[in-house]
Amino acid sequence: MGVSLGGVTLLRLDQTGGPAFGNKYFKLQEYFREAKRQGVSRLVSFGGVWSNHLHALAAVGADLGIETVGLVRGAGDLGETAMLMDVRRCGMQVVPVSREEYRHRNDADYQRRILSRFAPCLLIPEGGAAVLGARGCKAIANHIQQRSNRAKRIVVPVGTGTTLAGVAAGLDESYALCGISALKGATDLEVQVEALLRDLAPEHCARWRIVHEYHCGGFARTHESLCDFILAFEAIHGIQLEPVYTGKMMYAVHQLRKSGEWSADLPLLAIHTGGLQGRRGYSWLG
Ligand SMILES: *Cc1c(COP(=O)(O)O)cnc(C)c1O
């Protein structure tokens, strides 16, 4: 599951999991367990038309025989994507939601209405971003400890910080975890991670920080030098990346080592969090 690229080991979560791969598989584990505990057989969540989270939810639900419902932002207007075709094939009920309605996804009132509309069900926040998601990601730390070849610097892409929080909670302070934010100006990420860590209340925790300089223009945006890097990386190493998370993470690793800010001698483990289904939304990736 690891592959070494000149001092950088890649933890291939894109190849790890069951019916779904990547960090979203880990983030979902505790939600499925909770649904079972509550005796509900329907899981409902939110996402966009290329959502890795809904893609994983549909696949795991199909595998376990649990109904899934995806509330998809702008689905009606944006047309069918390969992601939507996949989740429909898995039996997910796709419910188009206007951009206006989607803005209320985290409001308690709105969530109560969704809960009663699809009752009995369990509602998962967008991206699985809550303490249950983080708890599922603690298992990623076991993979790190088994495979890291002594690397104590761990790099992970960050959207909501849920994965980072879970991984940090599964390691001890001998590890330094560095998150690369995929979002522009997400200044409250550190607060979110701290809140998740408070809820997880781990006995040990890795040291961690978030680097905000490699969003490359904003969430899901790209620039030429990022695109060139991804194409070159894929050609040289034969490993696929996607531009939203893993491409930006590896781009940041490359830039930070090239500039000397990070020593090239320091062994490093980068977590490939998957998300490769989303490549299909970028025609330049072929
Ligand atoms: C969702 C996602 C992330 C970000 O995970 P968070 O827990 O939201 O920080 C990183 N990589 C991939 C491939 C993802 O799909």
Tab-separated table of C-alpha atoms and ligand atoms in Angstrom:
chain	number	residue	atom	x	y	z
A	1	MET	CA	0.000	0.000	0.000
A	2	GLY	CA	3.004	2.311	0.156
A	3	VAL	CA	5.091	3.507	-2.750
A	4	SER	CA	8.326	5.459	-2.369
A	5	LEU	CA	9.199	8.434	-4.573
A	6	GLY	CA	12.591	9.852	-3.618
A	7	GLY	CA	12.084	10.077	0.148
A	8	VAL	CA	8.335	10.605	-0.133
A	9	THR	CA	6.235	7.555	0.627
A	10	LEU	CA	2.692	7.609	-0.626
A	11	LEU	CA	0.049	5.881	1.500
A	12	ARG	CA	-2.336	4.649	-1.192
A	13	LEU	CA	-5.771	5.035	0.359
A	14	ASP	CA	-6.950	5.339	-3.233
A	15	GLN	CA	-6.427	1.569	-3.281
A	16	THR	CA	-7.596	0.901	0.276
A	17	GLY	CA	-11.119	0.245	1.387
A	18	GLY	CA	-13.973	-2.029	0.545
A	19	PRO	CA	-16.624	-1.125	-2.013
A	20	ALA	CA	-15.287	2.448	-1.979
A	21	PHE	CA	-11.773	3.822	-1.727
A	22	GLY	CA	-9.978	6.757	-0.162
A	23	ASN	CA	-10.582	8.778	2.978
A	24	LYS	CA	-14.345	8.920	2.344
A	25	TYR	CA	-14.533	5.187	2.951
A	26	PHE	CA	-12.964	5.648	6.391
A	27	LYS	CA	-15.114	8.709	7.138
A	28	LEU	CA	-18.302	6.698	6.519
A	29	GLN	CA	-17.568	3.690	8.709
A	30	GLU	CA	-18.930	5.101	11.959
A	31	TYR	CA	-22.056	6.488	10.279
A	32	PHE	CA	-22.980	3.027	9.031
A	33	ARG	CA	-22.295	1.634	12.494
A	34	GLU	CA	-24.481	4.337	14.037
A	35	ALA	CA	-27.307	3.623	11.578
A	36	LYS	CA	-27.180	-0.015	12.570
A	37	ARG	CA	-27.186	0.919	16.248
A	38	GLN	CA	-30.265	3.128	15.718
A	39	GLY	CA	-31.926	0.444	13.619
A	40	VAL	CA	-32.380	2.713	10.582
A	41	SER	CA	-31.718	1.422	7.092
A	42	ARG	CA	-31.549	4.695	5.169
A	43	LEU	CA	-28.676	7.183	5.055
A	44	VAL	CA	-29.139	10.679	3.662
A	45	SER	CA	-26.420	13.182	2.824
A	46	PHE	CA	-25.418	16.208	0.744
A	47	GLY	CA	-22.939	16.866	-2.042
A	48	GLY	CA	-22.200	18.342	-5.436
A	49	VAL	CA	-22.464	16.672	-8.839
A	50	TRP	CA	-18.872	15.369	-8.501
A	51	SER	CA	-18.982	14.584	-4.776
A	52	ASN	CA	-16.498	11.938	-3.613
A	53	HIS	CA	-18.529	11.649	-0.438
A	54	LEU	CA	-21.836	10.772	-2.153
A	55	HIS	CA	-19.972	8.450	-4.512
A	56	ALA	CA	-18.547	6.494	-1.559
A	57	LEU	CA	-21.838	6.593	0.355
A	58	ALA	CA	-23.744	5.054	-2.568
A	59	ALA	CA	-21.165	2.293	-3.043
A	60	VAL	CA	-20.954	1.302	0.617
A	61	GLY	CA	-24.741	1.490	0.978
A	62	ALA	CA	-25.227	-0.814	-2.008
A	63	ASP	CA	-22.688	-3.236	-0.579
A	64	LEU	CA	-24.396	-3.376	2.827
A	65	GLY	CA	-27.951	-3.324	1.486
A	66	ILE	CA	-28.683	0.058	3.076
A	67	GLU	CA	-30.739	2.668	1.213
A	68	THR	CA	-29.010	5.918	0.380
A	69	VAL	CA	-30.362	9.330	-0.590
A	70	GLY	CA	-28.167	12.069	-2.073
A	71	LEU	CA	-29.316	15.692	-1.925
A	72	VAL	CA	-27.337	17.057	-4.848
A	73	ARG	CA	-26.616	20.758	-5.310
A	74	GLY	CA	-27.728	22.025	-8.694
A	75	ALA	CA	-28.268	18.511	-10.029
A	76	GLY	CA	-31.231	19.457	-12.221
A	77	ASP	CA	-29.492	22.305	-14.068
A	78	LEU	CA	-26.009	20.889	-14.339
A	79	GLY	CA	-26.950	17.772	-16.235
A	80	GLU	CA	-25.826	14.216	-15.716
A	81	THR	CA	-22.247	13.562	-14.649
A	82	ALA	CA	-20.371	10.259	-14.523
A	83	MET	CA	-20.547	10.543	-10.727
A	84	LEU	CA	-24.358	10.790	-10.777
A	85	MET	CA	-24.613	7.845	-13.152
A	86	ASP	CA	-22.471	5.790	-10.774
A	87	VAL	CA	-24.522	6.576	-7.682
A	88	ARG	CA	-27.798	5.888	-9.508
A	89	ARG	CA	-26.396	2.553	-10.605
A	90	CYS	CA	-25.728	1.817	-6.918
A	91	GLY	CA	-29.378	2.541	-6.175
A	92	MET	CA	-28.929	5.927	-4.538
A	93	GLN	CA	-32.010	8.131	-4.744
A	94	VAL	CA	-30.759	11.391	-6.260
A	95	VAL	CA	-32.724	14.442	-5.113
A	96	PRO	CA	-31.827	17.668	-6.929
A	97	VAL	CA	-31.573	20.656	-4.615
A	98	SER	CA	-31.366	24.279	-5.754
A	99	ARG	CA	-28.276	26.246	-4.835
A	100	GLU	CA	-30.448	28.440	-2.642
A	101	GLU	CA	-31.860	25.496	-0.683
A	102	TYR	CA	-28.454	23.858	-0.470
A	103	ARG	CA	-27.122	26.822	1.502
A	104	HIS	CA	-29.287	25.683	4.416
A	105	ARG	CA	-27.693	22.242	4.615
A	106	ASN	CA	-26.205	22.884	8.070
A	107	ASP	CA	-29.235	24.661	9.580
A	108	ALA	CA	-30.926	22.719	12.356
A	109	ASP	CA	-34.449	23.558	11.082
A	110	TYR	CA	-33.711	22.467	7.560
A	111	GLN	CA	-32.099	19.264	8.776
A	112	ARG	CA	-35.150	18.457	10.881
A	113	ARG	CA	-37.307	18.781	7.773
A	114	ILE	CA	-35.000	16.488	5.802
A	115	LEU	CA	-34.987	13.972	8.631
A	116	SER	CA	-38.783	13.779	8.703
A	117	ARG	CA	-39.086	13.751	4.904
A	118	PHE	CA	-36.901	10.640	4.650
A	119	ALA	CA	-37.676	9.097	8.052
A	120	PRO	CA	-36.562	6.787	9.437
A	121	CYS	CA	-33.062	7.788	8.424
A	122	LEU	CA	-29.689	8.986	9.605
A	123	LEU	CA	-28.487	12.307	8.225
A	124	ILE	CA	-24.774	12.627	7.480
A	125	PRO	CA	-23.384	16.167	7.186
A	126	GLU	CA	-21.815	17.188	3.888
A	127	GLY	CA	-18.535	15.346	3.396
A	128	GLY	CA	-19.124	13.307	6.554
A	129	ALA	CA	-17.723	16.285	8.430
A	130	ALA	CA	-18.477	15.620	12.075
A	131	VAL	CA	-17.005	13.704	14.953
A	132	LEU	CA	-18.201	10.308	13.652
A	133	GLY	CA	-16.315	10.980	10.422
A	134	ALA	CA	-13.160	11.887	12.306
A	135	ARG	CA	-13.461	8.810	14.507
A	136	GLY	CA	-13.562	6.607	11.400
A	137	CYS	CA	-10.372	8.263	10.151
A	138	LYS	CA	-8.466	7.219	13.257
A	139	ALA	CA	-8.070	3.858	11.519
A	140	ILE	CA	-5.907	5.569	8.882
A	141	ALA	CA	-3.339	6.099	11.648
A	142	ASN	CA	-2.929	2.323	11.991
A	143	HIS	CA	-1.989	2.137	8.322
A	144	ILE	CA	0.541	4.930	8.864
A	145	GLN	CA	2.171	3.208	11.805
A	146	GLN	CA	2.424	-0.051	9.856
A	147	ARG	CA	3.857	1.412	6.663
A	148	SER	CA	5.566	4.680	7.306
A	149	ASN	CA	9.206	3.532	7.172
A	150	ARG	CA	10.031	5.756	10.115
A	151	ALA	CA	8.583	8.846	8.437
A	152	LYS	CA	7.370	11.140	11.190
A	153	ARG	CA	6.259	13.956	8.935
A	154	ILE	CA	2.842	13.123	7.509
A	155	VAL	CA	1.100	15.223	4.855
A	156	VAL	CA	-2.634	15.098	4.171
A	157	PRO	CA	-4.974	17.166	1.988
A	158	VAL	CA	-7.577	19.189	3.877
A	159	GLY	CA	-11.155	20.079	2.939
A	160	THR	CA	-13.067	20.248	6.216
A	161	GLY	CA	-10.159	18.986	8.353
A	162	THR	CA	-12.138	15.954	9.529
A	163	THR	CA	-9.617	13.488	8.135
A	164	LEU	CA	-6.703	15.448	9.592
A	165	ALA	CA	-8.352	15.474	13.025
A	166	GLY	CA	-8.978	11.721	12.948
A	167	VAL	CA	-5.448	10.914	11.824
A	168	ALA	CA	-3.950	13.269	14.447
A	169	ALA	CA	-6.023	11.575	17.151
A	170	GLY	CA	-4.712	8.172	16.097
A	171	LEU	CA	-1.024	9.147	16.361
A	172	ASP	CA	1.196	10.393	19.187
A	173	GLU	CA	3.225	13.564	19.530
A	174	SER	CA	6.273	12.024	17.860
A	175	TYR	CA	4.424	12.634	14.560
A	176	ALA	CA	4.116	16.019	12.858
A	177	LEU	CA	1.042	16.205	10.676
A	178	CYS	CA	0.807	18.844	7.977
A	179	GLY	CA	-2.492	19.523	6.248
A	180	ILE	CA	-2.597	21.210	2.838
A	181	SER	CA	-5.807	23.205	2.533
A	182	ALA	CA	-7.699	22.884	-0.740
A	183	LEU	CA	-9.702	26.014	0.087
A	184	LYS	CA	-8.884	29.668	-0.226
A	185	GLY	CA	-9.053	31.678	2.970
A	186	ALA	CA	-10.587	28.962	5.135
A	187	THR	CA	-9.314	30.627	8.262
A	188	ASP	CA	-11.619	28.725	10.607
A	189	LEU	CA	-10.212	25.310	9.690
A	190	GLU	CA	-7.918	25.230	12.721
A	191	VAL	CA	-10.887	25.974	14.984
A	192	GLN	CA	-12.871	23.148	13.365
A	193	VAL	CA	-10.029	20.680	13.854
A	194	GLU	CA	-9.601	21.745	17.484
A	195	ALA	CA	-13.323	21.235	18.116
A	196	LEU	CA	-13.216	17.756	16.582
A	197	LEU	CA	-10.166	16.874	18.655
A	198	ARG	CA	-11.928	18.055	21.803
A	199	ASP	CA	-14.835	15.731	20.995
A	200	LEU	CA	-12.536	12.828	20.183
A	201	ALA	CA	-10.521	13.483	23.372
A	202	PRO	CA	-7.647	11.224	22.341
A	203	GLU	CA	-5.071	10.041	24.863
A	204	HIS	CA	-2.312	11.036	22.477
A	205	CYS	CA	-2.330	13.354	19.520
A	206	ALA	CA	0.099	14.210	16.743
A	207	ARG	CA	1.397	17.767	16.464
A	208	TRP	CA	-0.422	19.332	13.521
A	209	ARG	CA	-0.749	22.464	11.425
A	210	ILE	CA	-2.448	23.559	8.225
A	211	VAL	CA	-0.699	25.217	5.284
A	212	HIS	CA	-3.011	27.652	3.454
A	213	GLU	CA	-0.824	28.685	0.513
A	214	TYR	CA	-1.536	25.909	-1.995
A	215	HIS	CA	-5.238	26.297	-2.845
A	216	CYS	CA	-4.123	27.286	-6.378
A	217	GLY	CA	-6.926	29.833	-6.785
A	218	GLY	CA	-9.630	28.271	-4.642
A	219	PHE	CA	-11.630	25.093	-4.128
A	220	ALA	CA	-11.633	22.906	-7.262
A	221	ARG	CA	-9.804	25.667	-9.160
A	222	THR	CA	-6.552	25.021	-10.970
A	223	HIS	CA	-3.755	27.004	-12.554
A	224	GLU	CA	-1.375	26.086	-15.317
A	225	SER	CA	1.546	25.159	-13.131
A	226	LEU	CA	-0.640	22.819	-11.021
A	227	CYS	CA	-1.998	21.141	-14.160
A	228	ASP	CA	1.507	20.731	-15.581
A	229	PHE	CA	2.694	19.249	-12.306
A	230	ILE	CA	-0.167	16.717	-12.147
A	231	LEU	CA	0.350	15.593	-15.746
A	232	ALA	CA	4.109	15.213	-15.195
A	233	PHE	CA	3.648	13.383	-11.882
A	234	GLU	CA	1.220	10.917	-13.436
A	235	ALA	CA	3.481	10.302	-16.424
A	236	ILE	CA	6.625	9.786	-14.328
A	237	HIS	CA	5.197	7.716	-11.474
A	238	GLY	CA	2.231	6.021	-13.094
A	239	ILE	CA	0.056	7.111	-10.172
A	240	GLN	CA	-3.099	9.113	-10.721
A	241	LEU	CA	-3.926	12.277	-8.789
A	242	GLU	CA	-6.964	14.552	-9.002
A	243	PRO	CA	-6.815	18.363	-9.026
A	244	VAL	CA	-9.073	19.091	-6.025
A	245	TYR	CA	-7.102	17.526	-3.173
A	246	THR	CA	-4.297	15.067	-3.887
A	247	GLY	CA	-2.863	17.052	-6.808
A	248	LYS	CA	-2.589	20.180	-4.664
A	249	MET	CA	-1.069	18.212	-1.807
A	250	MET	CA	1.659	16.686	-3.980
A	251	TYR	CA	2.217	20.044	-5.680
A	252	ALA	CA	2.752	21.618	-2.239
A	253	VAL	CA	5.139	18.819	-1.202
A	254	HIS	CA	7.079	19.332	-4.417
A	255	GLN	CA	7.279	23.115	-4.019
A	256	LEU	CA	8.189	23.014	-0.317
A	257	ARG	CA	11.015	20.534	-0.935
A	258	LYS	CA	12.237	22.347	-4.032
A	259	SER	CA	12.434	25.670	-2.200
A	260	GLY	CA	14.351	24.066	0.658
A	261	GLU	CA	11.684	25.001	3.180
A	262	TRP	CA	11.356	21.263	3.771
A	263	SER	CA	14.571	19.267	3.799
A	264	ALA	CA	14.667	16.722	1.006
A	265	ASP	CA	16.430	14.285	3.387
A	266	LEU	CA	13.553	14.178	5.827
A	267	PRO	CA	11.457	11.076	5.136
A	268	LEU	CA	7.886	12.026	4.469
A	269	LEU	CA	4.623	10.135	4.189
A	270	ALA	CA	1.907	11.689	2.036
A	271	ILE	CA	-1.626	10.320	2.285
A	272	HIS	CA	-3.231	9.733	-1.104
A	273	THR	CA	-6.849	10.213	-0.072
A	274	GLY	CA	-8.357	8.923	-3.333
A	275	GLY	CA	-11.109	10.891	-5.043
A	276	LEU	CA	-10.061	9.615	-8.446
A	277	GLN	CA	-13.639	9.310	-9.691
A	278	GLY	CA	-13.616	13.119	-9.796
A	279	ARG	CA	-10.872	13.155	-12.450
A	280	ARG	CA	-13.611	12.508	-14.972
A	281	GLY	CA	-14.811	16.070	-14.515
A	282	TYR	CA	-11.546	17.442	-15.969
A	283	SER	CA	-11.231	16.906	-19.706
A	284	TRP	CA	-7.519	17.870	-19.764
A	285	LEU	CA	-6.741	14.808	-17.626
A	286	GLY	CA	-7.880	12.530	-20.448
B	1	LIG	C1	-13.017	14.927	0.962
B	1	LIG	C2	-11.607	14.721	0.547
B	1	LIG	C3	-10.540	15.278	1.258
B	1	LIG	C4	-10.737	16.204	2.425
B	1	LIG	O1	-11.143	15.538	3.572
B	1	LIG	P1	-11.604	16.371	4.853
B	1	LIG	O2	-11.846	15.332	5.868
B	1	LIG	O3	-12.877	17.088	4.485
B	1	LIG	O4	-10.546	17.339	5.198
B	1	LIG	C5	-9.253	14.992	0.830
B	1	LIG	N1	-9.032	14.219	-0.250
B	1	LIG	C6	-10.028	13.678	-0.962
B	1	LIG	C7	-9.683	12.875	-2.154
B	1	LIG	C8	-11.356	13.904	-0.590
B	1	LIG	O5	-12.343	13.370	-1.319
